[in-house]
């Protein structure tokens, strides 16, 4: 079997959104299609490892933003190359809220969906969801998965590298200082909080003698 044949099936690129308690989460997806007219059903497939997927399993609701070919490549990297478990991805883009869900402001179209049925496979889970609301946004040409693979991909990778570089530069680093002897613990990965058994290697003072200090850039 030549699985490359499956790449001949047309897919788009979409930003999936969901709401975890009060926090917005999301990721980039490609496998979305309209599956029925009456009722209006959309099929969505997600990788099983995604955090957003786990939120949809709990809340049964999600948003889809259809993106254009003119989308800044960073948006795809932002939603595709990092996890909502650790990053507030929606804070990095212009977004709007509708029906308690996040949508890209520059979306060509948006859908609010409610999950009706779920089919889990080893790698992916397929959701059949009813479209509760649909709207048209900006005018433009939809970004297809093929266009992404053929040209867009490199700029997405570059945008992400740039983002990581800037993030590293602006990240506040901390060090622990012994207020008795001035010893500084400034390892590459400093403790968020010192262990209770911590002892100053110079003067023997305990954890309470240490102060967390922001490192000046
Ligand atoms: Fe000390």
Coordinates of C-alpha atoms and ligand atoms in Angstrom, one line a residue:
X1 CA 0.0 0.0 0.0
X2 CA 1.3 3.5 -0.9
X3 CA 0.1 5.7 1.9
X4 CA 1.4 8.8 0.0
X5 CA -1.8 8.4 -2.0
X6 CA -3.7 9.7 1.0
X7 CA -1.9 13.0 0.6
X8 CA -4.0 13.5 -2.6
X9 CA -7.1 14.0 -0.5
X10 CA -7.7 17.7 -0.1
X11 CA -7.5 19.1 3.4
X12 CA -7.5 22.6 4.8
X13 CA -5.8 24.2 7.8
X14 CA -8.0 25.3 10.7
X15 CA -7.5 26.6 14.2
X16 CA -9.4 24.6 16.7
X17 CA -10.5 26.2 19.9
X18 CA -12.0 25.0 23.2
X19 CA -12.6 26.3 26.7
X20 CA -11.0 24.5 29.7
X21 CA -12.9 25.9 32.7
X22 CA -12.2 29.6 32.0
X23 CA -9.0 29.1 29.9
X24 CA -9.0 29.1 26.2
X25 CA -7.0 26.3 24.5
X26 CA -6.5 25.4 20.9
X27 CA -4.4 23.8 18.2
X28 CA -3.9 23.6 14.4
X29 CA -5.9 20.9 12.7
X30 CA -6.2 19.8 9.0
X31 CA -8.9 17.1 9.0
X32 CA -12.2 18.9 8.9
X33 CA -15.1 18.3 6.6
X34 CA -18.9 18.9 6.3
X35 CA -20.4 15.5 6.8
X36 CA -24.2 16.2 6.7
X37 CA -26.6 18.9 5.7
X38 CA -29.6 18.0 7.8
X39 CA -28.7 18.2 10.6
X40 CA -25.6 20.3 9.8
X41 CA -22.7 18.1 10.9
X42 CA -19.0 18.6 10.7
X43 CA -16.4 15.8 11.1
X44 CA -13.2 16.6 12.8
X45 CA -10.2 14.4 13.5
X46 CA -7.7 15.1 16.2
X47 CA -4.5 13.4 17.4
X48 CA -5.1 11.6 20.6
X49 CA -2.1 13.2 22.3
X50 CA -3.4 16.8 22.1
X51 CA -4.4 18.7 25.2
X52 CA -7.2 20.5 23.3
X53 CA -8.6 17.1 22.4
X54 CA -8.8 16.2 26.0
X55 CA -10.7 19.4 26.7
X56 CA -13.2 18.6 23.9
X57 CA -13.7 15.2 25.4
X58 CA -14.7 16.8 28.6
X59 CA -16.7 19.8 27.4
X60 CA -18.1 18.4 24.1
X61 CA -17.8 21.8 22.5
X62 CA -15.3 23.4 20.1
X63 CA -14.8 26.3 17.7
X64 CA -13.2 26.2 14.3
X65 CA -11.6 29.2 12.5
X66 CA -11.0 28.9 8.8
X67 CA -7.8 30.6 7.9
X68 CA -6.6 32.4 4.7
X69 CA -3.5 32.1 2.6
X70 CA -2.5 35.5 4.0
X71 CA -2.5 34.3 7.5
X72 CA 0.8 35.3 9.4
X73 CA 2.8 32.0 9.5
X74 CA 3.3 32.5 13.2
X75 CA -0.4 31.8 13.9
X76 CA -0.1 28.3 12.6
X77 CA 3.2 27.7 14.5
X78 CA 1.7 29.1 17.7
X79 CA -1.2 26.7 17.6
X80 CA 0.7 23.8 16.0
X81 CA 4.1 23.6 17.6
X82 CA 3.4 24.0 21.3
X83 CA 0.9 22.7 23.8
X84 CA -2.0 24.5 25.4
X85 CA -1.1 22.5 28.6
X86 CA 1.8 25.0 29.1
X87 CA 1.1 28.0 26.8
X88 CA -1.8 30.5 26.6
X89 CA -1.8 30.3 22.8
X90 CA -4.8 32.6 22.3
X91 CA -3.0 35.4 24.1
X92 CA -0.4 35.4 21.3
X93 CA -3.0 36.3 18.5
X94 CA -5.9 38.6 17.9
X95 CA -9.0 36.7 18.9
X96 CA -12.6 37.2 19.7
X97 CA -15.1 35.3 21.9
X98 CA -18.4 33.9 20.7
X99 CA -20.6 31.5 22.5
X100 CA -17.9 31.1 25.2
X101 CA -15.3 29.9 22.6
X102 CA -12.3 31.6 21.1
X103 CA -12.0 32.4 17.3
X104 CA -9.3 34.1 15.2
X105 CA -10.3 37.7 14.5
X106 CA -9.0 37.2 10.9
X107 CA -10.9 34.0 10.2
X108 CA -12.6 33.6 6.9
X109 CA -15.4 31.8 8.6
X110 CA -16.1 30.4 12.1
X111 CA -18.1 27.5 13.5
X112 CA -19.4 26.7 16.9
X113 CA -19.8 23.0 17.3
X114 CA -21.3 20.5 19.8
X115 CA -20.0 16.9 19.7
X116 CA -22.7 14.3 19.0
X117 CA -20.6 11.2 18.6
X118 CA -17.0 10.1 19.0
X119 CA -15.0 7.3 17.4
X120 CA -11.6 6.7 18.9
X121 CA -8.8 5.0 17.0
X122 CA -5.2 4.2 18.0
X123 CA -3.7 7.5 16.7
X124 CA -6.7 9.8 16.2
X125 CA -10.2 10.4 17.4
X126 CA -13.0 11.4 15.0
X127 CA -15.8 13.7 16.2
X128 CA -19.1 14.2 14.5
X129 CA -20.4 17.6 15.7
X130 CA -23.5 19.6 15.1
X131 CA -22.9 23.2 13.9
X132 CA -24.6 25.4 16.4
X133 CA -23.5 28.6 14.7
X134 CA -21.7 29.6 11.6
X135 CA -20.5 33.0 10.3
X136 CA -18.5 34.5 7.5
X137 CA -15.6 36.8 8.4
X138 CA -12.8 38.3 6.3
X139 CA -12.8 37.7 2.5
X140 CA -9.9 35.6 1.1
X141 CA -8.8 32.3 -0.2
X142 CA -8.7 29.4 2.3
X143 CA -5.3 27.9 3.1
X144 CA -5.2 24.3 1.9
X145 CA -3.0 21.7 3.5
X146 CA -1.3 21.3 0.1
X147 CA -0.4 25.0 -0.1
X148 CA 0.9 24.7 3.4
X149 CA 3.1 21.8 2.5
X150 CA 4.4 23.3 -0.7
X151 CA 5.4 26.8 0.5
X152 CA 4.0 28.0 3.7
X153 CA 5.7 25.4 5.9
X154 CA 9.2 27.0 5.8
X155 CA 7.9 30.4 6.9
X156 CA 5.9 28.7 9.7
X157 CA 9.1 27.1 11.0
X158 CA 11.0 30.3 10.7
X159 CA 8.3 32.3 12.5
X160 CA 8.4 29.8 15.3
X161 CA 12.2 29.9 15.7
X162 CA 12.0 33.7 15.9
X163 CA 9.3 33.5 18.5
X164 CA 11.3 31.1 20.7
X165 CA 14.3 33.3 20.4
X166 CA 12.4 36.4 21.5
X167 CA 10.7 34.5 24.3
X168 CA 14.0 33.4 25.6
X169 CA 15.3 36.9 25.6
X170 CA 12.4 38.4 27.5
X171 CA 12.0 35.5 29.9
X172 CA 12.7 36.7 33.5
X173 CA 15.4 34.5 35.2
X174 CA 15.8 34.1 38.9
X175 CA 18.6 33.2 41.3
X176 CA 18.6 32.3 45.0
X177 CA 20.8 34.5 47.3
X178 CA 21.9 33.6 50.8
X179 CA 21.1 36.7 52.9
X180 CA 23.7 35.7 55.5
X181 CA 26.8 35.1 53.4
X182 CA 25.8 36.3 49.9
X183 CA 26.2 32.9 48.2
X184 CA 24.3 32.9 44.9
X185 CA 22.7 29.8 43.5
X186 CA 22.3 30.6 39.8
X187 CA 22.2 27.3 37.9
X188 CA 20.9 27.1 34.4
X189 CA 17.7 25.6 35.8
X190 CA 17.1 27.3 39.2
X191 CA 14.7 26.0 41.7
X192 CA 11.1 27.4 41.5
X193 CA 11.2 26.9 45.3
X194 CA 14.2 25.6 47.3
X195 CA 13.8 22.2 48.8
X196 CA 13.0 22.2 52.6
X197 CA 16.3 20.4 53.2
X198 CA 18.3 23.1 51.4
X199 CA 21.6 24.2 53.1
X200 CA 23.8 27.0 52.0
X201 CA 27.1 25.4 50.8
X202 CA 29.1 28.3 52.2
X203 CA 27.7 29.2 55.6
X204 CA 25.3 26.3 56.3
X205 CA 22.2 28.5 56.6
X206 CA 18.8 26.9 55.9
X207 CA 16.3 27.6 53.2
X208 CA 14.7 30.5 55.2
X209 CA 17.9 32.5 54.8
X210 CA 17.6 32.5 51.0
X211 CA 15.9 35.1 48.9
X212 CA 14.6 34.7 45.3
X213 CA 16.0 37.5 43.2
X214 CA 15.3 38.4 39.6
X215 CA 18.4 38.3 37.5
X216 CA 19.2 41.6 35.8
X217 CA 19.6 41.4 32.1
Ligands
LIG1 FE1 25.1 31.4 53.2

